[in-house]
Coordinates of C-alpha atoms and ligand atoms in Angstrom, one line a residue:
Chain A
X1 CA -75.7 -69.1 8.1
X2 CA -74.5 -65.5 8.7
X3 CA -73.3 -65.5 5.1
X4 CA -76.8 -66.2 3.9
X5 CA -78.2 -63.4 6.0
X6 CA -75.5 -61.1 4.7
X7 CA -76.5 -61.9 1.2
X8 CA -80.2 -61.5 1.9
X9 CA -79.5 -58.1 3.4
X10 CA -77.4 -57.1 0.5
X11 CA -80.0 -58.1 -2.0
X12 CA -82.7 -56.4 0.0
X13 CA -80.6 -53.3 0.1
X14 CA -80.0 -53.3 -3.7
X15 CA -83.7 -53.9 -4.5
X16 CA -84.7 -51.2 -2.0
X17 CA -82.4 -48.6 -3.7
X18 CA -82.5 -49.8 -7.3
X19 CA -86.1 -50.7 -7.9
X20 CA -87.4 -47.1 -7.7
X21 CA -84.5 -45.9 -9.8
X22 CA -85.2 -48.6 -12.4
X23 CA -88.9 -47.8 -12.4
X24 CA -88.2 -44.1 -12.8
X25 CA -85.7 -44.6 -15.6
X26 CA -88.0 -46.9 -17.3
X27 CA -90.9 -44.4 -17.0
X28 CA -88.7 -41.6 -18.4
X29 CA -88.3 -43.6 -21.6
X30 CA -92.0 -44.1 -22.2
X31 CA -93.0 -40.7 -23.5
X32 CA -93.8 -42.1 -26.9
X33 CA -96.7 -44.5 -26.8
X34 CA -95.8 -48.2 -27.1
X35 CA -92.0 -47.9 -27.6
X36 CA -89.0 -46.8 -25.5
X37 CA -87.5 -43.5 -26.6
X38 CA -85.3 -40.7 -25.4
X39 CA -88.1 -38.1 -26.2
X40 CA -88.3 -36.9 -22.7
X41 CA -84.6 -36.4 -22.5
X42 CA -84.6 -34.6 -25.8
X43 CA -87.4 -32.3 -24.5
X44 CA -85.3 -31.5 -21.4
X45 CA -82.2 -30.8 -23.4
X46 CA -84.1 -28.6 -25.9
X47 CA -85.4 -26.5 -23.0
X48 CA -83.3 -23.3 -22.8
X49 CA -84.3 -22.9 -19.1
X50 CA -82.6 -26.3 -18.4
X51 CA -79.3 -25.0 -19.7
X52 CA -79.7 -21.6 -18.1
X53 CA -80.4 -23.0 -14.6
X54 CA -77.8 -25.7 -15.0
X55 CA -75.2 -23.1 -16.0
X56 CA -76.3 -20.8 -13.2
X57 CA -75.9 -23.5 -10.6
X58 CA -72.6 -24.7 -12.0
X59 CA -71.2 -21.1 -11.8
X60 CA -72.4 -20.8 -8.2
X61 CA -70.9 -24.2 -7.4
X62 CA -67.6 -23.0 -8.8
X63 CA -67.8 -19.8 -6.7
X64 CA -68.8 -21.8 -3.6
X65 CA -65.8 -24.1 -4.1
X66 CA -63.4 -21.1 -4.4
X67 CA -64.8 -19.4 -1.3
X68 CA -64.9 -22.7 0.6
X69 CA -61.2 -23.5 -0.2
X70 CA -60.1 -19.9 0.6
X71 CA -62.0 -20.1 3.9
X72 CA -61.3 -23.7 5.0
X73 CA -57.7 -24.4 3.9
X74 CA -56.1 -21.5 5.8
X75 CA -58.4 -22.0 8.8
X76 CA -57.8 -25.8 9.1
X77 CA -54.1 -25.1 8.6
X78 CA -53.9 -22.4 11.2
X79 CA -55.8 -24.5 13.7
X80 CA -53.5 -27.4 13.2
X81 CA -50.4 -25.2 13.4
X82 CA -51.1 -22.8 16.2
X83 CA -54.4 -23.6 17.9
X84 CA -54.6 -27.3 18.3
X85 CA -56.6 -26.8 21.5
X86 CA -59.3 -25.1 19.5
X87 CA -59.8 -28.0 17.1
X88 CA -62.8 -29.5 18.9
X89 CA -64.6 -26.2 18.9
X90 CA -63.8 -25.5 15.3
X91 CA -65.0 -29.0 14.4
X92 CA -68.2 -28.4 16.3
X93 CA -68.8 -25.1 14.4
X94 CA -68.2 -26.7 11.1
X95 CA -70.8 -29.4 11.9
X96 CA -73.5 -26.9 12.8
X97 CA -74.8 -26.6 9.2
X98 CA -75.8 -30.3 9.5
X99 CA -78.1 -29.6 12.4
X100 CA -79.4 -26.1 11.4
X101 CA -81.9 -26.5 8.6
X102 CA -81.2 -24.5 5.4
X103 CA -84.5 -22.8 5.7
X104 CA -83.6 -21.3 9.1
X105 CA -80.3 -20.1 7.6
X106 CA -82.0 -18.5 4.6
X107 CA -84.7 -16.8 6.7
X108 CA -81.9 -15.4 8.8
X109 CA -80.2 -14.1 5.7
X110 CA -83.4 -12.5 4.4
X111 CA -84.0 -10.9 7.8
X112 CA -80.4 -9.6 8.0
X113 CA -79.8 -8.5 4.5
X114 CA -83.3 -7.4 3.2
X115 CA -83.8 -4.2 1.2
X116 CA -84.4 -2.2 4.3
X117 CA -81.3 -3.3 6.2
X118 CA -77.9 -1.7 6.4
X119 CA -76.5 -4.2 3.8
X120 CA -79.4 -4.7 1.4
X121 CA -77.9 -7.7 -0.4
X122 CA -81.2 -9.1 -1.5
X123 CA -82.0 -5.9 -3.4
X124 CA -79.9 -6.8 -6.4
X125 CA -79.3 -10.0 -8.3
X126 CA -75.6 -10.0 -7.8
X127 CA -76.0 -9.3 -4.1
X128 CA -78.4 -12.2 -3.8
X129 CA -76.0 -14.4 -5.8
X130 CA -73.4 -13.5 -3.3
X131 CA -75.7 -14.4 -0.4
X132 CA -76.6 -17.7 -2.0
X133 CA -72.9 -18.5 -2.5
X134 CA -72.3 -17.8 1.2
X135 CA -75.2 -20.0 2.0
X136 CA -73.9 -22.8 -0.1
X137 CA -70.5 -22.4 1.4
X138 CA -72.1 -22.9 4.8
X139 CA -73.9 -26.0 3.6
X140 CA -70.7 -27.5 2.2
X141 CA -68.6 -26.5 5.2
X142 CA -68.8 -29.8 7.2
X143 CA -67.7 -31.8 4.1
X144 CA -65.0 -29.4 3.0
X145 CA -63.5 -28.9 6.5
X146 CA -63.4 -32.6 7.2
X147 CA -61.9 -33.5 4.0
X148 CA -59.2 -30.8 4.2
X149 CA -58.4 -31.5 7.8
X150 CA -57.9 -35.2 7.0
X151 CA -55.6 -34.1 4.1
X152 CA -53.5 -32.0 6.5
X153 CA -53.2 -35.0 8.9
X154 CA -51.1 -36.8 6.3
X155 CA -48.3 -34.1 6.3
X156 CA -46.2 -32.8 9.1
X157 CA -47.6 -29.3 8.9
X158 CA -45.4 -27.7 11.6
X159 CA -42.1 -29.0 10.3
X160 CA -42.9 -28.2 6.6
X161 CA -43.9 -24.7 7.6
X162 CA -40.8 -24.1 9.6
X163 CA -38.6 -25.5 6.8
X164 CA -40.2 -23.2 4.3
X165 CA -39.8 -20.3 6.7
X166 CA -36.1 -20.8 7.2
X167 CA -35.8 -20.8 3.4
X168 CA -37.3 -17.3 3.4
X169 CA -41.0 -18.1 2.5
X170 CA -43.8 -15.9 3.8
X171 CA -47.3 -17.1 4.6
X172 CA -48.7 -16.7 1.1
X173 CA -45.9 -18.7 -0.4
X174 CA -46.2 -21.4 2.2
X175 CA -50.0 -21.7 1.6
X176 CA -49.8 -21.6 -2.2
X177 CA -46.6 -23.7 -2.8
X178 CA -46.5 -26.1 0.1
X179 CA -49.8 -26.5 2.0
X180 CA -52.4 -26.3 -0.8
X181 CA -50.6 -28.7 -3.3
X182 CA -50.2 -31.2 -0.5
X183 CA -53.9 -31.2 0.4
X184 CA -55.0 -30.9 -3.3
X185 CA -56.6 -34.4 -3.3
X186 CA -58.5 -33.6 -0.2
X187 CA -59.6 -30.2 -1.6
X188 CA -60.8 -31.9 -4.8
X189 CA -62.9 -34.5 -3.0
X190 CA -64.4 -31.7 -0.9
X191 CA -65.0 -29.8 -4.2
X192 CA -66.9 -32.6 -5.8
X193 CA -69.1 -33.0 -2.7
X194 CA -69.7 -29.3 -2.8
X195 CA -70.6 -29.5 -6.5
X196 CA -73.1 -32.3 -5.8
X197 CA -74.7 -30.4 -3.0
X198 CA -75.0 -27.1 -4.9
X199 CA -76.5 -28.7 -8.0
X200 CA -79.3 -30.3 -6.1
X201 CA -80.0 -27.6 -3.5
X202 CA -83.5 -26.3 -3.5
X203 CA -84.5 -24.4 -0.3
X204 CA -82.0 -21.6 -0.4
X205 CA -82.2 -20.9 -4.1
X206 CA -86.0 -21.0 -4.1
X207 CA -86.5 -18.7 -1.1
X208 CA -83.9 -16.2 -2.4
X209 CA -85.8 -16.6 -5.7
X210 CA -82.8 -17.3 -7.9
X211 CA -82.9 -19.3 -11.2
X212 CA -81.0 -22.3 -10.0
X213 CA -81.2 -25.9 -11.0
X214 CA -83.0 -27.2 -7.9
X215 CA -86.1 -24.9 -8.2
X216 CA -86.2 -25.7 -12.0
X217 CA -86.4 -29.4 -11.2
X218 CA -89.2 -28.8 -8.8
X219 CA -91.1 -26.6 -11.2
X220 CA -90.8 -29.1 -14.0
X221 CA -91.8 -31.9 -11.6
X222 CA -95.0 -30.1 -10.7
X223 CA -96.1 -29.4 -14.3
X224 CA -95.0 -32.3 -16.5
X225 CA -95.3 -36.1 -16.6
X226 CA -92.3 -37.6 -18.4
X227 CA -89.6 -34.9 -18.2
X228 CA -89.2 -34.9 -14.4
X229 CA -88.1 -38.6 -14.2
X230 CA -85.7 -37.9 -17.1
X231 CA -84.4 -34.9 -15.2
X232 CA -84.0 -37.0 -12.0
X233 CA -82.0 -39.5 -13.9
X234 CA -79.8 -36.7 -15.2
X235 CA -79.4 -35.3 -11.7
X236 CA -78.5 -38.7 -10.5
X237 CA -75.9 -39.1 -13.2
X238 CA -74.3 -35.8 -12.2
X239 CA -74.2 -36.8 -8.5
X240 CA -72.8 -40.2 -9.3
X241 CA -70.4 -38.7 -11.7
X242 CA -69.0 -36.5 -8.9
X243 CA -68.8 -39.5 -6.6
X244 CA -66.9 -41.3 -9.3
X245 CA -64.5 -38.5 -9.9
X246 CA -63.9 -38.3 -6.1
X247 CA -63.1 -42.0 -6.1
X248 CA -60.9 -41.7 -9.1
X249 CA -58.9 -38.8 -7.5
X250 CA -58.5 -40.7 -4.3
X251 CA -57.4 -43.8 -6.2
X252 CA -54.9 -41.7 -8.1
X253 CA -53.5 -40.3 -4.9
X254 CA -53.1 -43.7 -3.4
X255 CA -51.3 -44.7 -6.6
X256 CA -48.9 -41.8 -6.0
X257 CA -48.2 -42.9 -2.5
X258 CA -47.9 -46.6 -3.4
X259 CA -44.9 -45.8 -5.6
X260 CA -42.9 -45.1 -2.5
Chain B
X1 CA -17.1 -9.5 18.4
X2 CA -17.8 -13.1 17.2
X3 CA -19.9 -14.0 14.2
X4 CA -22.9 -15.4 16.1
X5 CA -23.5 -14.2 19.6
X6 CA -26.0 -15.5 22.1
X7 CA -26.0 -13.4 25.2
X8 CA -27.9 -14.0 28.4
X9 CA -30.6 -16.0 26.6
X10 CA -33.5 -17.0 28.8
X11 CA -36.6 -18.9 27.8
X12 CA -39.6 -20.0 29.8
X13 CA -42.7 -21.8 28.7
X14 CA -45.1 -20.7 31.4
X15 CA -43.7 -21.9 34.7
X16 CA -41.2 -24.1 32.9
X17 CA -37.8 -22.3 32.9
X18 CA -36.2 -24.1 30.0
X19 CA -33.1 -22.1 29.0
X20 CA -31.1 -20.2 31.7
X21 CA -28.6 -17.4 31.1
X22 CA -27.2 -19.0 28.0
X23 CA -24.1 -17.4 26.6
X24 CA -22.2 -18.5 23.5
X25 CA -19.9 -16.8 21.1
X26 CA -19.3 -18.6 17.8
X27 CA -16.6 -17.7 15.4
X28 CA -17.2 -17.6 11.6
X29 CA -16.9 -21.1 10.2
X30 CA -17.0 -22.9 13.5
X31 CA -18.8 -26.2 14.0
X32 CA -20.4 -26.1 17.5
X33 CA -22.3 -29.0 19.0
X34 CA -24.9 -28.5 21.7
X35 CA -24.7 -31.7 23.7
X36 CA -26.9 -32.8 26.5
X37 CA -29.6 -35.2 27.6
X38 CA -33.1 -35.1 26.2
X39 CA -35.1 -32.2 27.5
X40 CA -32.2 -30.0 28.6
X41 CA -33.2 -27.2 26.2
X42 CA -30.9 -27.8 23.1
X43 CA -33.8 -27.6 20.6
X44 CA -35.1 -24.5 22.3
X45 CA -31.8 -22.7 22.0
X46 CA -31.6 -23.7 18.3
X47 CA -35.2 -22.6 17.7
X48 CA -34.4 -19.2 19.2
X49 CA -31.5 -18.8 16.8
X50 CA -33.8 -19.8 14.0
X51 CA -36.5 -17.4 15.2
X52 CA -39.2 -19.9 15.9
X53 CA -39.2 -19.1 19.6
X54 CA -38.8 -15.6 21.1
X55 CA -36.3 -15.4 24.0
X56 CA -37.9 -14.3 27.2
X57 CA -34.8 -12.1 27.6
X58 CA -31.3 -11.8 26.1
X59 CA -30.2 -11.2 22.6
X60 CA -28.9 -12.9 19.5
X61 CA -26.7 -11.2 16.9
X62 CA -25.4 -12.6 13.6
X63 CA -22.6 -10.9 11.8
X64 CA -23.1 -7.8 13.9
X65 CA -26.9 -7.6 13.2
X66 CA -29.3 -8.0 16.2
X67 CA -31.8 -10.6 14.9
X68 CA -33.6 -11.2 18.2
X69 CA -36.8 -9.6 16.9
X70 CA -36.4 -10.7 13.3
X71 CA -38.9 -13.1 11.7
X72 CA -37.6 -16.6 10.8
X73 CA -38.0 -16.0 7.1
X74 CA -35.8 -12.9 7.2
X75 CA -32.9 -14.4 9.1
X76 CA -31.2 -16.1 6.2
X77 CA -30.5 -19.3 8.2
X78 CA -30.4 -22.8 7.0
X79 CA -32.0 -25.5 9.1
X80 CA -32.1 -29.3 9.0
X81 CA -34.7 -31.1 11.1
X82 CA -34.9 -34.3 12.9
X83 CA -38.0 -35.4 11.0
X84 CA -37.9 -35.8 7.3
X85 CA -39.0 -32.3 6.3
X86 CA -38.7 -32.3 2.5
X87 CA -41.7 -30.9 0.6
X88 CA -43.5 -34.0 -0.6
X89 CA -45.1 -32.3 -3.6
X90 CA -41.8 -31.1 -5.0
X91 CA -39.0 -33.0 -6.7
X92 CA -35.5 -33.1 -5.2
X93 CA -34.3 -30.4 -7.5
X94 CA -37.4 -28.2 -6.7
X95 CA -36.8 -28.8 -3.0
X96 CA -33.2 -27.7 -3.3
X97 CA -34.1 -24.7 -5.4
X98 CA -37.0 -23.6 -3.2
X99 CA -35.0 -21.1 -1.1
X100 CA -33.5 -19.6 -4.2
X101 CA -36.9 -19.3 -5.9
X102 CA -38.3 -17.6 -2.9
X103 CA -35.4 -15.1 -3.0
X104 CA -36.2 -14.4 -6.7
X105 CA -33.0 -16.0 -8.1
X106 CA -33.4 -16.5 -11.9
X107 CA -34.0 -19.9 -13.4
X108 CA -30.6 -20.5 -15.0
X109 CA -28.7 -19.5 -11.9
X110 CA -31.0 -21.5 -9.7
X111 CA -30.6 -24.6 -11.8
X112 CA -26.8 -24.2 -11.8
X113 CA -26.7 -23.8 -8.0
X114 CA -29.0 -26.8 -7.5
X115 CA -26.9 -28.9 -9.7
X116 CA -23.7 -27.8 -7.9
X117 CA -25.1 -28.5 -4.5
X118 CA -26.6 -31.9 -5.4
X119 CA -23.2 -32.9 -6.7
X120 CA -21.7 -31.8 -3.5
X121 CA -23.9 -34.1 -1.4
X122 CA -23.3 -36.9 -3.8
X123 CA -26.7 -37.2 -5.4
X124 CA -26.1 -35.6 -8.8
X125 CA -28.6 -37.8 -10.6
X126 CA -31.6 -37.7 -8.3
X127 CA -32.9 -34.2 -9.1
X128 CA -36.0 -35.5 -10.8
X129 CA -37.1 -37.9 -8.0
X130 CA -39.8 -37.2 -5.4
X131 CA -38.9 -37.4 -1.7
X132 CA -40.9 -40.6 -1.2
X133 CA -38.7 -42.3 -3.7
X134 CA -35.6 -41.7 -1.5
X135 CA -34.1 -43.6 1.4
X136 CA -34.0 -41.9 4.8
X137 CA -30.3 -41.1 4.4
X138 CA -30.8 -39.6 0.9
X139 CA -33.7 -37.5 2.2
X140 CA -31.5 -36.0 4.9
X141 CA -28.8 -35.3 2.4
X142 CA -31.3 -33.5 0.2
X143 CA -32.5 -31.6 3.3
X144 CA -28.9 -30.5 3.9
X145 CA -28.6 -29.5 0.3
X146 CA -31.9 -27.5 0.5
X147 CA -30.7 -25.7 3.6
X148 CA -27.3 -24.9 2.0
X149 CA -28.5 -23.8 -1.4
X150 CA -29.4 -20.2 -0.6
X151 CA -26.0 -19.7 1.1
X152 CA -27.3 -19.2 4.6
X153 CA -25.3 -17.3 7.2
X154 CA -25.7 -20.0 9.8
X155 CA -26.6 -23.7 9.5
X156 CA -28.7 -25.2 12.2
X157 CA -29.0 -29.0 12.6
X158 CA -31.4 -30.5 15.1
X159 CA -30.5 -34.1 15.6
X160 CA -30.6 -34.7 11.9
X161 CA -29.1 -38.2 12.1
X162 CA -31.2 -39.6 14.9
X163 CA -33.8 -41.3 12.6
X164 CA -31.1 -43.0 10.5
X165 CA -29.5 -46.4 11.1
X166 CA -26.1 -46.6 12.6
X167 CA -24.0 -47.0 9.5
X168 CA -25.6 -44.2 7.6
X169 CA -25.5 -42.1 10.7
X170 CA -21.7 -42.3 10.9
X171 CA -21.1 -41.7 7.2
X172 CA -23.5 -38.8 6.9
X173 CA -22.1 -37.1 10.0
X174 CA -18.6 -37.2 8.4
X175 CA -20.0 -35.9 5.2
X176 CA -21.8 -33.0 7.0
X177 CA -18.5 -32.1 8.6
X178 CA -16.5 -32.2 5.4
X179 CA -19.1 -30.1 3.5
X180 CA -19.2 -27.7 6.4
X181 CA -15.5 -27.3 6.3
X182 CA -15.4 -27.0 2.6
X183 CA -18.0 -24.2 2.6
X184 CA -16.7 -22.7 5.9
X185 CA -20.2 -22.3 7.1
X186 CA -20.9 -21.5 10.8
X187 CA -22.8 -24.4 12.1
X188 CA -24.7 -25.3 15.3
X189 CA -25.4 -29.0 15.7
X190 CA -27.7 -30.4 18.3
X191 CA -27.2 -33.9 19.5
X192 CA -27.6 -36.1 22.6
X193 CA -25.0 -38.5 21.3
X194 CA -21.6 -37.7 22.8
X195 CA -19.7 -39.8 20.3
X196 CA -21.3 -37.8 17.5
X197 CA -20.4 -34.5 19.2
X198 CA -16.8 -35.5 20.0
X199 CA -16.1 -36.7 16.5
X200 CA -17.2 -33.7 14.4
X201 CA -17.1 -30.6 16.5
X202 CA -14.7 -27.7 16.8
X203 CA -16.2 -27.0 20.1
X204 CA -18.9 -28.6 22.3
X205 CA -21.3 -26.9 24.6
X206 CA -22.3 -29.4 27.3
X207 CA -25.8 -28.5 28.4
X208 CA -27.6 -29.5 31.6
X209 CA -31.0 -28.3 32.8
X210 CA -31.0 -25.3 30.4
X211 CA -27.5 -24.1 31.2
X212 CA -24.2 -24.3 29.4
X213 CA -22.2 -26.5 31.8
X214 CA -19.0 -26.3 29.9
X215 CA -17.8 -25.0 26.5
X216 CA -14.7 -26.4 25.0
X217 CA -13.0 -28.4 22.4
X218 CA -13.8 -32.1 22.3
X219 CA -10.3 -32.8 23.8
X220 CA -10.9 -30.4 26.7
X221 CA -14.4 -31.6 27.3
X222 CA -13.3 -35.2 27.4
X223 CA -10.0 -34.8 29.3
X224 CA -10.8 -31.9 31.6
X225 CA -14.5 -31.9 32.3
X226 CA -15.4 -28.8 34.3
X227 CA -18.3 -30.3 36.2
X228 CA -19.4 -33.6 37.5
X229 CA -22.2 -33.6 35.0
X230 CA -19.9 -33.0 32.1
X231 CA -17.5 -35.7 33.3
X232 CA -20.3 -38.2 33.6
X233 CA -22.2 -37.4 30.5
X234 CA -19.3 -37.4 28.1
X235 CA -17.5 -40.7 27.8
X236 CA -17.4 -43.5 30.3
X237 CA -16.2 -42.6 33.8
X238 CA -15.2 -44.7 36.8
X239 CA -15.7 -42.8 40.0
X240 CA -14.0 -44.3 43.1
X241 CA -13.6 -42.9 46.6
X242 CA -10.1 -41.8 47.5
X243 CA -8.2 -40.1 50.3
X244 CA -5.7 -37.3 50.0
X245 CA -2.3 -38.4 51.0
X246 CA -0.1 -35.6 49.9
X247 CA -1.7 -32.5 48.4
X248 CA 1.5 -30.9 47.1
X249 CA 2.6 -34.1 45.3
X250 CA -0.9 -34.9 44.1
X251 CA -1.0 -38.2 45.9
X252 CA -4.4 -39.8 46.5
X253 CA -4.9 -43.2 48.1
X254 CA -7.3 -45.7 46.6
X255 CA -7.5 -49.4 47.5
X256 CA -4.4 -49.3 49.6
X257 CA -2.2 -47.7 46.9
X258 CA -1.4 -44.2 45.9
X259 CA -2.3 -42.6 42.6
X260 CA -0.4 -39.6 41.4
X261 CA -2.8 -36.9 40.1
X262 CA -1.2 -34.5 37.6
X263 CA -2.5 -31.3 39.1
X264 CA -2.0 -30.3 42.7
X265 CA -4.8 -31.3 45.0
X266 CA -6.7 -28.5 46.7
X267 CA -7.9 -30.5 49.7
X268 CA -5.9 -31.1 52.9
X269 CA -4.3 -34.4 53.8
X270 CA -6.9 -37.0 54.9
X271 CA -9.8 -35.4 53.0
X272 CA -12.2 -37.8 51.2
X273 CA -12.4 -37.1 47.5
X274 CA -14.0 -38.7 44.5
X275 CA -11.5 -39.8 41.8
X276 CA -12.8 -40.1 38.3
X277 CA -10.9 -42.4 36.0
X278 CA -11.5 -42.8 32.3
X279 CA -11.3 -46.5 31.1
X280 CA -8.0 -45.8 29.4
X281 CA -6.4 -45.0 32.8
X282 CA -6.6 -48.7 33.5
X283 CA -4.4 -51.3 31.8
X284 CA -4.4 -55.0 31.6
X285 CA -1.3 -56.5 33.3
X286 CA 1.7 -54.8 34.7
X287 CA 2.5 -51.5 33.1
X288 CA 5.7 -49.6 34.1
X289 CA 4.4 -46.2 33.5
X290 CA 1.4 -46.8 35.8
X291 CA 2.1 -46.2 39.5
X292 CA -0.3 -48.7 41.0
X293 CA -1.0 -52.4 40.3
X294 CA -4.1 -53.9 41.7
X295 CA -5.4 -57.4 41.7
X296 CA -8.8 -57.3 40.1
X297 CA -11.7 -59.7 39.7
X298 CA -13.2 -59.8 36.2
X299 CA -17.0 -59.2 36.4
X300 CA -17.8 -58.8 32.7
X301 CA -16.1 -59.1 29.3
X302 CA -17.6 -57.3 26.3
X303 CA -15.9 -58.1 23.0
X304 CA -16.3 -55.0 20.8
X305 CA -14.0 -55.8 17.9
X306 CA -10.9 -53.8 18.0
X307 CA -11.3 -53.2 21.7
X308 CA -12.5 -55.3 24.6
X309 CA -14.4 -53.6 27.4
X310 CA -13.7 -55.3 30.7
X311 CA -15.6 -54.8 33.9
X312 CA -13.4 -55.4 37.0
X313 CA -13.8 -55.1 40.7
X314 CA -11.0 -53.4 42.6
X315 CA -11.2 -52.8 46.3
X316 CA -15.0 -53.3 46.3
X317 CA -15.4 -50.8 43.5
X318 CA -16.7 -51.7 40.0
X319 CA -14.7 -50.1 37.2
X320 CA -14.7 -50.5 33.5
X321 CA -11.6 -50.5 31.3
X322 CA -10.8 -50.9 27.7
X323 CA -8.1 -53.2 26.3
X324 CA -7.0 -53.5 22.7
X325 CA -7.9 -56.8 21.1
X326 CA -4.8 -58.8 20.2
X327 CA -5.1 -62.0 18.3
X328 CA -2.3 -63.6 20.3
X329 CA -3.9 -62.9 23.6
X330 CA -7.2 -64.4 24.7
X331 CA -9.3 -62.0 26.7
X332 CA -9.7 -62.7 30.4
X333 CA -12.7 -64.7 31.6
X334 CA -15.4 -63.7 34.0
X335 CA -14.5 -64.7 37.5
X336 CA -10.8 -64.7 36.9
X337 CA -8.4 -62.6 39.0
X338 CA -6.1 -60.5 36.9
X339 CA -3.6 -57.7 37.4
X340 CA -4.6 -54.2 36.5
X341 CA -2.3 -51.2 36.4
X342 CA -3.8 -47.8 37.1
X343 CA -2.5 -44.3 36.7
X344 CA -3.8 -41.1 38.2
X345 CA -2.2 -38.9 35.5
X346 CA -5.4 -38.1 33.7
X347 CA -7.7 -38.7 36.7
X348 CA -10.1 -35.9 37.6
X349 CA -10.9 -35.1 41.2
X350 CA -14.5 -34.4 41.8
X351 CA -15.6 -32.8 45.0
Ligands
LIG401 N1 -43.4 -25.1 22.7 C1 -43.2 -25.6 24.0 N2 -44.1 -25.4 24.9 C2 -43.9 -25.8 26.2 N3 -42.8 -26.5 26.6 C3 -41.9 -26.7 25.7 C4 -42.0 -26.3 24.4 N4 -40.9 -26.6 23.7 C5 -40.1 -27.3 24.6 N5 -40.7 -27.3 25.8 C6 -40.1 -27.9 27.0 O1 -38.8 -27.4 27.1 C7 -37.9 -28.4 27.6 C8 -36.7 -28.5 26.7 O2 -37.1 -28.9 25.5 P1 -36.1 -29.1 24.3 O3 -35.5 -27.8 24.0 O4 -36.9 -29.7 23.1 O5 -35.1 -30.1 24.8 P2 -34.0 -31.0 24.0 O6 -34.0 -30.6 22.6 O7 -32.7 -30.8 24.7 O8 -34.4 -32.4 24.2 C9 -38.7 -29.6 27.7 O9 -39.1 -29.8 29.1 C10 -40.0 -29.4 26.9 O10 -41.1 -30.0 27.4
LIG402 MG1 -34.5 -31.7 20.8

């Protein structure tokens, strides 16, 4: 009896998620009258704005990942090593981006760093890009922190640090040669999540008026019929690709450990 | 001045006074064990030498240099931990070469040293493996090699054998000792296992409640314990009540007979004293060299292989004694009454 219900629930879930996707994918293939074709996709790929915004978001994603790693790995490491009592508070802070809407954050940025402020970051493109990277880092913080902290749990941080210290290593050597390589898997999975978030982010990029992928998708969606679903399918493919890579990396890591 | 000096070391964690006025002078090449029950401050002393804890007061010098305020990574000290502490992301060879690499030693010299030291610990072919591919004993050997590779001034070992099984533990401790002697490296070894400390050390520091109770060679510690704690903690000890009969001759009465204590007795005639007897002061049967023969009731018999540990009751006191196993003599049975000879020659008077 319970099995039947389980199956029904599963099938219902699949239909619920897949039907719109299938409908959308099917619609995106119908640009040419009467036959299925990839015309809509060709249109998208021929659009230079697609490549420009895609490249822009990809670059910002990379910057976000670098900033996130540099911020999160040493912090999570230090909290584990020296401030274990502060862990609940740090965790709470890293979860804040989940409850504070991006729009609030970005309005705050604009208020703080507008052209008439002491630090007029929004006055230049590069300054705004910097601001946007910081914003993205904030958005990705909960995922990055959790992932790295979980990675650190699998090693004996204190003993490894002390062993490295007795061998003459300073903090930079310890971070670069011992801690980071041991949490690399966790960092990578945090990085893929960050990539997925940044590629689809709309609010911050739109309000800071930067040519990112999210606003481009929105613009296209408001003005065309067949291209938006094609773009949605592409965006989906990117997200799922990231998820797949994350799984793959985790799987590889398990494989590493299974050899023991 | 000795090679490694700890003088008046004190350490408190908040209200918890963990190490109290700890003094120790270690000669170059000596193997010193810190022996004491869990929580007596052994690890804390070791961590102060390594630089992981800062003494509340007192000073530490190595080879004439005051290192009290020096950071751990500048002390040139090798350390081996209780937990497996190899870097999981590095191979055995990379682990061993880590300290040399940090010091900026060139590749060819590093490789040569790594090879040499891996051969010394008996794992010449495992350089390419990762730590998770090694057994616990092998991991601790590599940890030893890693600590020794940069030629540290002092080697610190914090119960490095406690996670291993008994057989590996014995063979590895002997190996540590022989490598230590070969390299002539000054070593501090922390353990709560008295057998371990007795078997490998040049000198032992018996620690109790953050203080050094007694410092001496294994022979001195075992045969002439300075305090009641040292006597009880190291080896098995039978403590029986006695009464001084003749202080000058060293005669003390126990169970209606007199035992002759080697040293003169400080207490007056008639004083009540505690006489501590090692199991080897008791012999099965009549023994001419032993001044007293008691009739004893066998309470327990533990067959240990080459020796038999027998628990006996003499004059209402439970004592334990060791007898050699002889294939031509069956051990006594529980409940039997046997003759036991006792000598006070090596007895210790506790007050
Ligand atoms: N970092 C620390 N903070 C607070 N108390 C500590 C710390 N390290 C050790 N202690 C306390 O100091 C005492 C001695 O510990 P330790 O030196 O580890 O003993 P041992 O190694 O002899 O078992 C223990 O009571 C322990 O709880
Ligand atoms: Mg300890």
